[in-house]
Each structure stands twice: as C-alpha cells, then as structure tokens.
CSV table of N, CA and C in Angstrom, one decimal:
chain,number,residue,atom,x,y,z
B,1,UNK,N,15.9,-223.7,-57.8
B,1,UNK,CA,15.9,-222.3,-57.7
B,1,UNK,C,15.1,-221.9,-56.4
B,2,UNK,N,15.7,-221.0,-55.7
B,2,UNK,CA,15.1,-220.5,-54.4
B,2,UNK,C,13.8,-219.7,-54.7
B,3,UNK,N,12.8,-219.8,-53.8
B,3,UNK,CA,11.6,-219.0,-54.0
B,3,UNK,C,11.5,-218.1,-52.8
B,4,UNK,N,10.8,-217.0,-53.1
B,4,UNK,CA,10.5,-216.0,-52.1
B,4,UNK,C,9.3,-216.5,-51.3
B,5,UNK,N,9.5,-216.5,-49.9
B,5,UNK,CA,8.4,-216.9,-49.0
B,5,UNK,C,7.3,-215.9,-48.8
B,6,UNK,N,6.1,-216.3,-48.6
B,6,UNK,CA,5.0,-215.4,-48.2
B,6,UNK,C,5.2,-215.0,-46.8
B,7,UNK,N,4.5,-214.0,-46.3
B,7,UNK,CA,4.6,-213.5,-44.9
B,7,UNK,C,4.2,-214.7,-44.0
B,8,UNK,N,3.2,-215.5,-44.4
B,8,UNK,CA,2.8,-216.6,-43.5
B,8,UNK,C,3.8,-217.7,-43.5
B,9,UNK,N,4.5,-218.0,-44.6
B,9,UNK,CA,5.5,-219.0,-44.6
B,9,UNK,C,6.7,-218.5,-43.8
B,10,UNK,N,7.0,-217.2,-43.9
B,10,UNK,CA,8.1,-216.7,-43.0
B,10,UNK,C,7.8,-216.9,-41.6
B,11,UNK,N,6.5,-216.6,-41.2
B,11,UNK,CA,6.1,-216.7,-39.8
B,11,UNK,C,6.2,-218.1,-39.3
B,12,UNK,N,5.8,-219.1,-40.2
B,12,UNK,CA,5.9,-220.5,-39.8
B,12,UNK,C,7.3,-220.9,-39.6
B,13,UNK,N,8.2,-220.5,-40.5
B,13,UNK,CA,9.6,-220.8,-40.3
B,13,UNK,C,10.2,-220.2,-39.1
B,14,UNK,N,9.7,-219.0,-38.8
B,14,UNK,CA,10.2,-218.3,-37.6
B,14,UNK,C,9.7,-219.0,-36.4
B,15,UNK,N,8.4,-219.5,-36.4
B,15,UNK,CA,7.9,-220.3,-35.3
B,15,UNK,C,8.8,-221.5,-35.0
B,16,UNK,N,9.3,-222.1,-36.0
B,16,UNK,CA,10.1,-223.3,-35.8
B,16,UNK,C,11.5,-222.9,-35.2
B,17,UNK,N,12.0,-221.8,-35.6
B,17,UNK,CA,13.2,-221.3,-35.0
B,17,UNK,C,13.0,-220.9,-33.6
B,18,UNK,N,12.0,-220.1,-33.3
B,18,UNK,CA,11.7,-219.6,-31.9
B,18,UNK,C,11.4,-220.8,-31.0
B,19,UNK,N,10.8,-221.9,-31.5
B,19,UNK,CA,10.6,-223.1,-30.7
B,19,UNK,C,11.9,-223.6,-30.0
B,20,UNK,N,13.0,-223.4,-30.7
B,20,UNK,CA,14.3,-223.9,-30.3
B,20,UNK,C,14.8,-223.1,-29.1
B,21,UNK,N,14.2,-221.9,-28.8
B,21,UNK,CA,14.8,-221.1,-27.7
B,21,UNK,C,14.7,-221.9,-26.4
B,22,UNK,N,13.8,-222.8,-26.2
B,22,UNK,CA,13.7,-223.6,-25.0
B,22,UNK,C,14.8,-224.6,-24.8
B,23,UNK,N,15.4,-224.9,-25.8
B,23,UNK,CA,16.4,-226.1,-25.8
B,23,UNK,C,17.8,-225.7,-25.9
B,24,UNK,N,18.1,-224.4,-26.2
B,24,UNK,CA,19.5,-224.0,-26.3
B,24,UNK,C,19.6,-222.6,-25.6
B,25,UNK,N,20.9,-222.4,-25.1
B,25,UNK,CA,21.2,-221.2,-24.4
B,25,UNK,C,22.3,-220.4,-25.1
B,26,UNK,N,22.3,-219.1,-24.9
B,26,UNK,CA,23.5,-218.3,-25.3
B,26,UNK,C,23.8,-218.4,-26.8
B,27,UNK,N,25.0,-218.6,-27.1
B,27,UNK,CA,25.5,-218.6,-28.5
B,27,UNK,C,25.0,-219.9,-29.2
B,28,UNK,N,24.7,-220.9,-28.5
B,28,UNK,CA,24.1,-222.1,-29.1
B,28,UNK,C,22.8,-221.8,-29.8
B,29,UNK,N,22.0,-220.9,-29.3
B,29,UNK,CA,20.8,-220.5,-30.0
B,29,UNK,C,21.0,-220.1,-31.4
B,30,UNK,N,21.9,-219.1,-31.6
B,30,UNK,CA,22.1,-218.6,-32.9
B,30,UNK,C,22.8,-219.7,-33.8
B,31,UNK,N,23.7,-220.5,-33.3
B,31,UNK,CA,24.3,-221.6,-34.1
B,31,UNK,C,23.2,-222.5,-34.6
B,32,UNK,N,22.3,-222.9,-33.7
B,32,UNK,CA,21.2,-223.8,-34.1
B,32,UNK,C,20.3,-223.2,-35.1
B,33,UNK,N,20.0,-221.9,-35.0
B,33,UNK,CA,19.1,-221.2,-35.9
B,33,UNK,C,19.8,-221.2,-37.3
B,34,UNK,N,21.1,-220.9,-37.3
B,34,UNK,CA,21.8,-220.9,-38.6
B,34,UNK,C,21.8,-222.3,-39.3
B,35,UNK,N,22.0,-223.3,-38.4
B,35,UNK,CA,22.0,-224.7,-39.0
B,35,UNK,C,20.6,-225.0,-39.6
B,36,UNK,N,19.5,-224.6,-38.9
B,36,UNK,CA,18.2,-224.8,-39.4
B,36,UNK,C,18.0,-224.0,-40.7
B,37,UNK,N,18.5,-222.8,-40.8
B,37,UNK,CA,18.3,-222.0,-42.0
B,37,UNK,C,19.1,-222.7,-43.2
B,38,UNK,N,20.2,-223.3,-42.9
B,38,UNK,CA,21.0,-223.9,-43.9
B,38,UNK,C,20.2,-225.1,-44.6
B,39,UNK,N,19.3,-225.7,-43.8
B,39,UNK,CA,18.5,-226.8,-44.3
B,39,UNK,C,17.4,-226.3,-45.2
B,40,UNK,N,17.1,-225.0,-45.2
B,40,UNK,CA,16.1,-224.5,-46.1
B,40,UNK,C,16.7,-224.1,-47.4
B,41,UNK,N,17.0,-225.1,-48.3
B,41,UNK,CA,17.7,-224.8,-49.5
B,41,UNK,C,16.8,-224.1,-50.5
B,42,UNK,N,15.5,-224.3,-50.4
B,42,UNK,CA,14.6,-223.7,-51.4
B,42,UNK,C,14.2,-222.2,-51.1
B,43,UNK,N,14.8,-221.7,-50.0
B,43,UNK,CA,14.4,-220.3,-49.6
B,43,UNK,C,15.5,-219.3,-50.0
B,44,UNK,N,15.1,-218.1,-50.4
B,44,UNK,CA,16.0,-217.1,-50.8
B,44,UNK,C,16.9,-216.7,-49.7
B,45,UNK,N,18.1,-216.2,-50.0
B,45,UNK,CA,19.0,-215.7,-49.0
B,45,UNK,C,18.4,-214.5,-48.3
B,46,UNK,N,17.6,-213.6,-49.0
B,46,UNK,CA,17.0,-212.5,-48.4
B,46,UNK,C,16.0,-213.0,-47.3
B,47,UNK,N,15.2,-214.0,-47.6
B,47,UNK,CA,14.3,-214.5,-46.6
B,47,UNK,C,15.0,-215.1,-45.4
B,48,UNK,N,16.1,-215.8,-45.7
B,48,UNK,CA,16.9,-216.4,-44.6
B,48,UNK,C,17.5,-215.3,-43.7
B,49,UNK,N,17.9,-214.2,-44.3
B,49,UNK,CA,18.4,-213.1,-43.5
B,49,UNK,C,17.3,-212.5,-42.6
B,50,UNK,N,16.1,-212.3,-43.2
B,50,UNK,CA,15.0,-211.8,-42.5
B,50,UNK,C,14.6,-212.7,-41.3
B,51,UNK,N,14.6,-214.0,-41.6
B,51,UNK,CA,14.3,-215.0,-40.5
B,51,UNK,C,15.3,-214.9,-39.4
B,52,UNK,N,16.6,-214.8,-39.7
B,52,UNK,CA,17.6,-214.7,-38.7
B,52,UNK,C,17.5,-213.4,-37.9
B,53,UNK,N,17.2,-212.3,-38.6
B,53,UNK,CA,17.1,-211.0,-37.9
B,53,UNK,C,15.9,-211.1,-36.9
B,54,UNK,N,14.8,-211.6,-37.4
B,54,UNK,CA,13.6,-211.7,-36.5
B,54,UNK,C,13.9,-212.7,-35.3
B,55,UNK,N,14.6,-213.8,-35.6
B,55,UNK,CA,14.9,-214.7,-34.6
B,55,UNK,C,15.8,-214.0,-33.5
B,56,UNK,N,16.8,-213.3,-34.0
B,56,UNK,CA,17.6,-212.5,-33.1
B,56,UNK,C,16.8,-211.5,-32.2
B,57,UNK,N,15.8,-210.9,-32.8
B,57,UNK,CA,15.0,-210.0,-32.1
B,57,UNK,C,14.2,-210.7,-31.0
B,58,UNK,N,13.6,-211.8,-31.3
B,58,UNK,CA,12.9,-212.5,-30.3
B,58,UNK,C,13.8,-213.0,-29.2
B,59,UNK,N,14.9,-213.5,-29.6
B,59,UNK,CA,15.9,-214.0,-28.6
B,59,UNK,C,16.4,-212.9,-27.7
B,60,UNK,N,16.7,-211.8,-28.3
B,60,UNK,CA,17.2,-210.7,-27.5
B,60,UNK,C,16.2,-210.1,-26.5
B,61,UNK,N,14.9,-210.3,-26.8
B,61,UNK,CA,13.9,-209.7,-26.0
B,61,UNK,C,13.1,-210.7,-25.2
B,62,UNK,N,13.5,-212.0,-25.2
B,62,UNK,CA,12.7,-213.1,-24.7
B,62,UNK,C,12.4,-212.9,-23.2
B,63,UNK,N,13.3,-212.3,-22.4
B,63,UNK,CA,12.9,-212.1,-21.0
B,63,UNK,C,11.8,-211.1,-20.8
B,64,UNK,N,11.9,-210.0,-21.6
B,64,UNK,CA,10.8,-209.0,-21.5
B,64,UNK,C,9.5,-209.5,-22.1
B,65,UNK,N,9.6,-210.3,-23.2
B,65,UNK,CA,8.4,-210.9,-23.8
B,65,UNK,C,7.8,-211.9,-22.7
B,66,UNK,N,8.6,-212.7,-22.1
B,66,UNK,CA,8.0,-213.6,-21.1
B,66,UNK,C,7.4,-212.9,-19.9
B,67,UNK,N,8.0,-211.8,-19.5
B,67,UNK,CA,7.4,-211.0,-18.4
B,67,UNK,C,6.0,-210.5,-18.8
B,68,UNK,N,5.9,-210.0,-20.0
B,68,UNK,CA,4.5,-209.6,-20.5
B,68,UNK,C,3.5,-210.7,-20.5
B,69,UNK,N,4.0,-211.9,-21.0
B,69,UNK,CA,3.1,-213.0,-21.1
B,69,UNK,C,2.7,-213.4,-19.7
B,70,UNK,N,3.7,-213.5,-18.7
B,70,UNK,CA,3.3,-213.8,-17.3
B,70,UNK,C,2.3,-212.9,-16.7
B,71,UNK,N,2.4,-211.6,-17.1
B,71,UNK,CA,1.5,-210.6,-16.5
B,71,UNK,C,0.1,-210.9,-17.0
B,72,UNK,N,-0.1,-211.3,-18.3
B,72,UNK,CA,-1.4,-211.4,-18.9
B,72,UNK,C,-2.0,-212.9,-18.9
B,73,UNK,N,-1.1,-213.8,-18.7
B,73,UNK,CA,-1.5,-215.2,-18.8
B,73,UNK,C,-2.2,-215.7,-17.4
B,74,UNK,N,-3.4,-215.4,-17.3
B,74,UNK,CA,-4.1,-215.7,-16.0
B,74,UNK,C,-4.1,-217.2,-15.7
B,75,UNK,N,-3.5,-217.5,-14.5
B,75,UNK,CA,-3.5,-218.9,-14.1
B,75,UNK,C,-2.3,-219.7,-14.6
B,76,UNK,N,-1.5,-219.1,-15.5
B,76,UNK,CA,-0.4,-219.9,-16.0
B,76,UNK,C,0.8,-219.0,-16.0
B,77,UNK,N,2.0,-219.7,-15.8
B,77,UNK,CA,3.2,-219.0,-15.9
B,77,UNK,C,3.9,-219.5,-17.2
B,78,UNK,N,4.9,-218.8,-17.7
B,78,UNK,CA,5.6,-219.2,-18.9
B,78,UNK,C,6.2,-220.6,-18.7
B,79,UNK,N,6.6,-220.9,-17.5
B,79,UNK,CA,7.2,-222.2,-17.3
B,79,UNK,C,6.2,-223.4,-17.4
B,80,UNK,N,4.9,-223.1,-17.2
B,80,UNK,CA,3.9,-224.1,-17.2
B,80,UNK,C,3.1,-224.2,-18.5
B,81,UNK,N,3.3,-223.2,-19.4
B,81,UNK,CA,2.6,-223.2,-20.7
B,81,UNK,C,3.1,-224.3,-21.6
B,82,UNK,N,2.2,-224.9,-22.4
B,82,UNK,CA,2.7,-225.9,-23.4
B,82,UNK,C,3.7,-225.1,-24.3
B,83,UNK,N,4.8,-225.8,-24.7
B,83,UNK,CA,5.8,-225.1,-25.5
B,83,UNK,C,5.3,-224.6,-26.8
B,84,UNK,N,4.4,-225.3,-27.4
B,84,UNK,CA,3.9,-224.8,-28.7
B,84,UNK,C,3.1,-223.5,-28.5
B,85,UNK,N,2.3,-223.4,-27.4
B,85,UNK,CA,1.6,-222.1,-27.1
B,85,UNK,C,2.6,-221.0,-26.7
B,86,UNK,N,3.6,-221.3,-25.9
B,86,UNK,CA,4.5,-220.4,-25.5
B,86,UNK,C,5.3,-219.8,-26.7
B,87,UNK,N,5.6,-220.6,-27.7
B,87,UNK,CA,6.3,-220.2,-28.9
B,87,UNK,C,5.4,-219.3,-29.7
B,88,UNK,N,4.1,-219.6,-29.9
B,88,UNK,CA,3.2,-218.7,-30.6
B,88,UNK,C,3.1,-217.4,-29.9
B,89,UNK,N,3.0,-217.4,-28.6
B,89,UNK,CA,2.9,-216.2,-27.8
B,89,UNK,C,4.1,-215.3,-27.9
B,90,UNK,N,5.3,-215.9,-27.8
B,90,UNK,CA,6.5,-215.2,-27.9
B,90,UNK,C,6.7,-214.5,-29.3
B,91,UNK,N,6.4,-215.2,-30.3
B,91,UNK,CA,6.4,-214.7,-31.6
B,91,UNK,C,5.5,-213.5,-31.8
B,92,UNK,N,4.2,-213.7,-31.4
B,92,UNK,CA,3.2,-212.6,-31.5
B,92,UNK,C,3.5,-211.4,-30.7
B,93,UNK,N,4.0,-211.6,-29.4
B,93,UNK,CA,4.3,-210.5,-28.6
B,93,UNK,C,5.5,-209.7,-29.2
B,94,UNK,N,6.5,-210.4,-29.7
B,94,UNK,CA,7.6,-209.8,-30.4
B,94,UNK,C,7.0,-208.9,-31.5
B,95,UNK,N,6.1,-209.4,-32.3
B,95,UNK,CA,5.6,-208.6,-33.4
B,95,UNK,C,4.8,-207.4,-32.9
B,96,UNK,N,4.0,-207.6,-31.9
B,96,UNK,CA,3.2,-206.5,-31.4
B,96,UNK,C,4.1,-205.4,-30.8
B,97,UNK,N,5.1,-205.8,-30.0
B,97,UNK,CA,5.9,-204.8,-29.3
B,97,UNK,C,7.0,-204.2,-30.1
B,98,UNK,N,7.7,-205.1,-30.8
B,98,UNK,CA,9.0,-204.7,-31.4
B,98,UNK,C,9.0,-204.6,-32.9
B,99,UNK,N,8.0,-205.1,-33.6
B,99,UNK,CA,8.1,-205.1,-35.1
B,99,UNK,C,7.0,-204.2,-35.6
B,100,UNK,N,7.4,-203.0,-36.0
B,100,UNK,CA,6.5,-201.9,-36.4
B,100,UNK,C,5.9,-202.2,-37.8
B,101,UNK,N,6.5,-203.2,-38.5
B,101,UNK,CA,6.0,-203.5,-39.8
B,101,UNK,C,4.7,-204.4,-39.8
B,102,UNK,N,4.5,-205.0,-38.6
B,102,UNK,CA,3.3,-205.9,-38.4
B,102,UNK,C,2.3,-205.2,-37.6
B,103,UNK,N,1.1,-205.0,-38.2
B,103,UNK,CA,0.0,-204.4,-37.4
B,103,UNK,C,-0.4,-205.4,-36.3
B,104,UNK,N,-0.9,-204.8,-35.1
B,104,UNK,CA,-1.2,-205.7,-34.0
B,104,UNK,C,-2.3,-206.7,-34.4
B,105,UNK,N,-3.3,-206.3,-35.1
B,105,UNK,CA,-4.3,-207.3,-35.5
B,105,UNK,C,-3.8,-208.4,-36.4
B,106,UNK,N,-2.9,-208.1,-37.2
B,106,UNK,CA,-2.3,-209.2,-38.0
B,106,UNK,C,-1.5,-210.1,-37.1
B,107,UNK,N,-0.7,-209.6,-36.2
B,107,UNK,CA,0.1,-210.4,-35.3
B,107,UNK,C,-0.9,-211.4,-34.5
B,108,UNK,N,-2.0,-210.8,-34.0
B,108,UNK,CA,-2.9,-211.7,-33.3
B,108,UNK,C,-3.6,-212.7,-34.2
B,109,UNK,N,-4.1,-212.3,-35.3
B,109,UNK,CA,-4.7,-213.3,-36.2
B,109,UNK,C,-3.8,-214.4,-36.7
B,110,UNK,N,-2.5,-214.0,-37.0
B,110,UNK,CA,-1.6,-215.0,-37.4
B,110,UNK,C,-1.2,-216.0,-36.2
B,111,UNK,N,-1.1,-215.4,-35.0
B,111,UNK,CA,-0.9,-216.2,-33.9
B,111,UNK,C,-2.0,-217.3,-33.7
B,112,UNK,N,-3.2,-216.8,-33.9
B,112,UNK,CA,-4.3,-217.8,-33.7
B,112,UNK,C,-4.2,-218.9,-34.8
B,113,UNK,N,-3.8,-218.5,-36.0
B,113,UNK,CA,-3.7,-219.5,-37.1
B,113,UNK,C,-2.6,-220.5,-36.7
B,114,UNK,N,-1.4,-220.0,-36.2
B,114,UNK,CA,-0.4,-220.9,-35.7
B,114,UNK,C,-0.8,-221.8,-34.6
B,115,UNK,N,-1.6,-221.2,-33.7
B,115,UNK,CA,-2.1,-222.0,-32.6
B,115,UNK,C,-3.1,-223.2,-33.1
B,116,UNK,N,-3.8,-222.9,-34.1
B,116,UNK,CA,-4.7,-223.9,-34.7
B,116,UNK,C,-3.8,-225.1,-35.3
B,117,UNK,N,-2.7,-224.7,-35.8
B,117,UNK,CA,-1.9,-225.7,-36.5
B,117,UNK,C,-1.0,-226.5,-35.5
B,118,UNK,N,-0.5,-225.8,-34.5
B,118,UNK,CA,0.5,-226.4,-33.6
B,118,UNK,C,0.0,-226.6,-32.1
B,119,UNK,N,-1.0,-225.9,-31.7
B,119,UNK,CA,-1.4,-226.0,-30.3
B,119,UNK,C,-2.5,-227.0,-30.1
B,120,UNK,N,-3.0,-227.0,-28.8
B,120,UNK,CA,-4.0,-227.9,-28.4
B,120,UNK,C,-5.4,-227.3,-28.7
B,121,UNK,N,-6.4,-228.1,-28.2
B,121,UNK,CA,-7.8,-227.7,-28.5
B,121,UNK,C,-8.2,-226.3,-27.9
B,122,UNK,N,-7.6,-225.9,-26.8
B,122,UNK,CA,-8.0,-224.7,-26.1
B,122,UNK,C,-7.0,-223.6,-26.4
B,123,UNK,N,-6.0,-223.9,-27.2
B,123,UNK,CA,-4.9,-222.9,-27.4
B,123,UNK,C,-5.4,-221.6,-28.1
B,124,UNK,N,-6.2,-221.7,-29.1
B,124,UNK,CA,-6.6,-220.5,-29.9
B,124,UNK,C,-7.3,-219.5,-29.0
B,125,UNK,N,-8.2,-219.9,-28.2
B,125,UNK,CA,-8.9,-218.9,-27.3
B,125,UNK,C,-8.0,-218.3,-26.3
B,126,UNK,N,-7.2,-219.2,-25.7
B,126,UNK,CA,-6.3,-218.7,-24.7
B,126,UNK,C,-5.3,-217.7,-25.2
B,127,UNK,N,-4.7,-218.1,-26.3
B,127,UNK,CA,-3.7,-217.2,-27.0
B,127,UNK,C,-4.3,-215.9,-27.4
B,128,UNK,N,-5.5,-216.0,-28.0
B,128,UNK,CA,-6.2,-214.8,-28.4
B,128,UNK,C,-6.5,-213.9,-27.2
B,129,UNK,N,-6.8,-214.4,-26.1
B,129,UNK,CA,-7.1,-213.6,-24.9
B,129,UNK,C,-5.9,-213.0,-24.3
B,130,UNK,N,-4.8,-213.7,-24.2
B,130,UNK,CA,-3.5,-213.1,-23.7
B,130,UNK,C,-3.1,-212.0,-24.6
B,131,UNK,N,-3.1,-212.2,-25.9
B,131,UNK,CA,-2.6,-211.2,-26.9
B,131,UNK,C,-3.5,-210.0,-26.9
B,132,UNK,N,-4.8,-210.2,-26.8
B,132,UNK,CA,-5.8,-209.1,-26.7
B,132,UNK,C,-5.5,-208.2,-25.5
B,133,UNK,N,-5.2,-208.8,-24.4
B,133,UNK,CA,-4.9,-208.1,-23.1
B,133,UNK,C,-3.6,-207.2,-23.3
B,134,UNK,N,-2.6,-207.8,-24.0
B,134,UNK,CA,-1.3,-207.1,-24.3
B,134,UNK,C,-1.6,-205.9,-25.2
B,135,UNK,N,-2.4,-206.2,-26.3
B,135,UNK,CA,-2.7,-205.1,-27.2
B,135,UNK,C,-3.5,-204.0,-26.5
B,136,UNK,N,-4.5,-204.3,-25.7
B,136,UNK,CA,-5.3,-203.3,-25.0
B,136,UNK,C,-4.4,-202.5,-24.1
B,137,UNK,N,-3.5,-203.1,-23.4
B,137,UNK,CA,-2.6,-202.3,-22.5
B,137,UNK,C,-1.7,-201.4,-23.3
B,138,UNK,N,-1.1,-201.9,-24.4
B,138,UNK,CA,-0.3,-201.1,-25.2
B,138,UNK,C,-1.0,-200.0,-25.8
B,139,UNK,N,-2.2,-200.2,-26.2
B,139,UNK,CA,-3.1,-199.1,-26.8
B,139,UNK,C,-3.3,-198.0,-25.7
B,140,UNK,N,-3.6,-198.5,-24.5
B,140,UNK,CA,-3.9,-197.6,-23.4
B,140,UNK,C,-2.6,-196.8,-23.1
B,141,UNK,N,-1.5,-197.4,-23.0
B,141,UNK,CA,-0.2,-196.7,-22.8
B,141,UNK,C,0.1,-195.7,-23.9
B,142,UNK,N,-0.2,-196.1,-25.2
B,142,UNK,CA,0.1,-195.2,-26.3
B,142,UNK,C,-0.8,-194.0,-26.2
B,143,UNK,N,-2.1,-194.2,-25.7
B,143,UNK,CA,-3.0,-193.1,-25.6
B,143,UNK,C,-2.6,-192.1,-24.5
B,144,UNK,N,-2.0,-192.7,-23.4
B,144,UNK,CA,-1.5,-191.8,-22.3
B,144,UNK,C,-0.3,-191.0,-22.7
B,145,UNK,N,0.5,-191.6,-23.6
B,145,UNK,CA,1.8,-191.0,-24.0
B,145,UNK,C,1.6,-190.0,-25.2
B,146,UNK,N,0.4,-190.0,-25.8
B,146,UNK,CA,0.1,-189.1,-26.9
B,146,UNK,C,0.0,-187.6,-26.5
C-alpha cells in the first residue's frame, strides 16, 4: 500500500529529480522524471503528481534560478559549483521565489539539511550564505514594492 510522504521526504525525492536536470535536456527531462517516479511504487499518486509539478516548476525556471545563484554565489559560477550543491540551491531558490506554500526560512533550513546529507564539508555554510543573500534581496524588493 502506498504511503503519504512527509514534506521532508517529498523534498528529498524532488532533490533527486532536480539533480537530473544537468544530464538531460528538453523533453528528455520530463521523460526521465516520469520514469523515476514510476520506480517509487510505495508513494501515493498524489505525492507523485506534486513531485512532478514541482519538478516542472524548477525545470521551467532553471535559467532564472541559475541567474540568481550566479549573482549571489561569490567566487563561483553555476558551471563550477559541485552538482550536489547546485541542486540544493536550485531547489531552495525555486521554493523561495516561486513556491508561496514554503516560507523562506523553511526553504533555507531544509536546503542546509539536504546539503549536510548530499554536499561536501563546506556546502552548508556556502549554501546558507547564498540563500540568505537571495532572501535579503527579495525582502528588500518586497519592502520597496509595498
């Protein structure tokens, strides 16, 4: 019987899907995501739909997300970042900018947790710093637009 995933489990599965963005282009991306979701037999269809929807969101906005990361990633470009760190950043930036259901603080904290699991020794501090800069800029812009 399929089980409902927790928010954290959904984010971990989404991390795995977003990681694939580096290896596939265009329609191949969605095909690979769907194949990966088919392998998750213990996951509810509702959770699979949510994962695919969020994957599509990240995929559709990846250029804008990468531009924001490049602006804030001092000394690093998207092309030079370790793929695990880049994936964490892409997922978190998507949640911060495009997913209104996820508070900024939660997106940052969960990104740090993913970085601990998948990144290198210095990943957590670096990712936290990049995301904090993005959140600060967004808050400043929201204040100006209020």
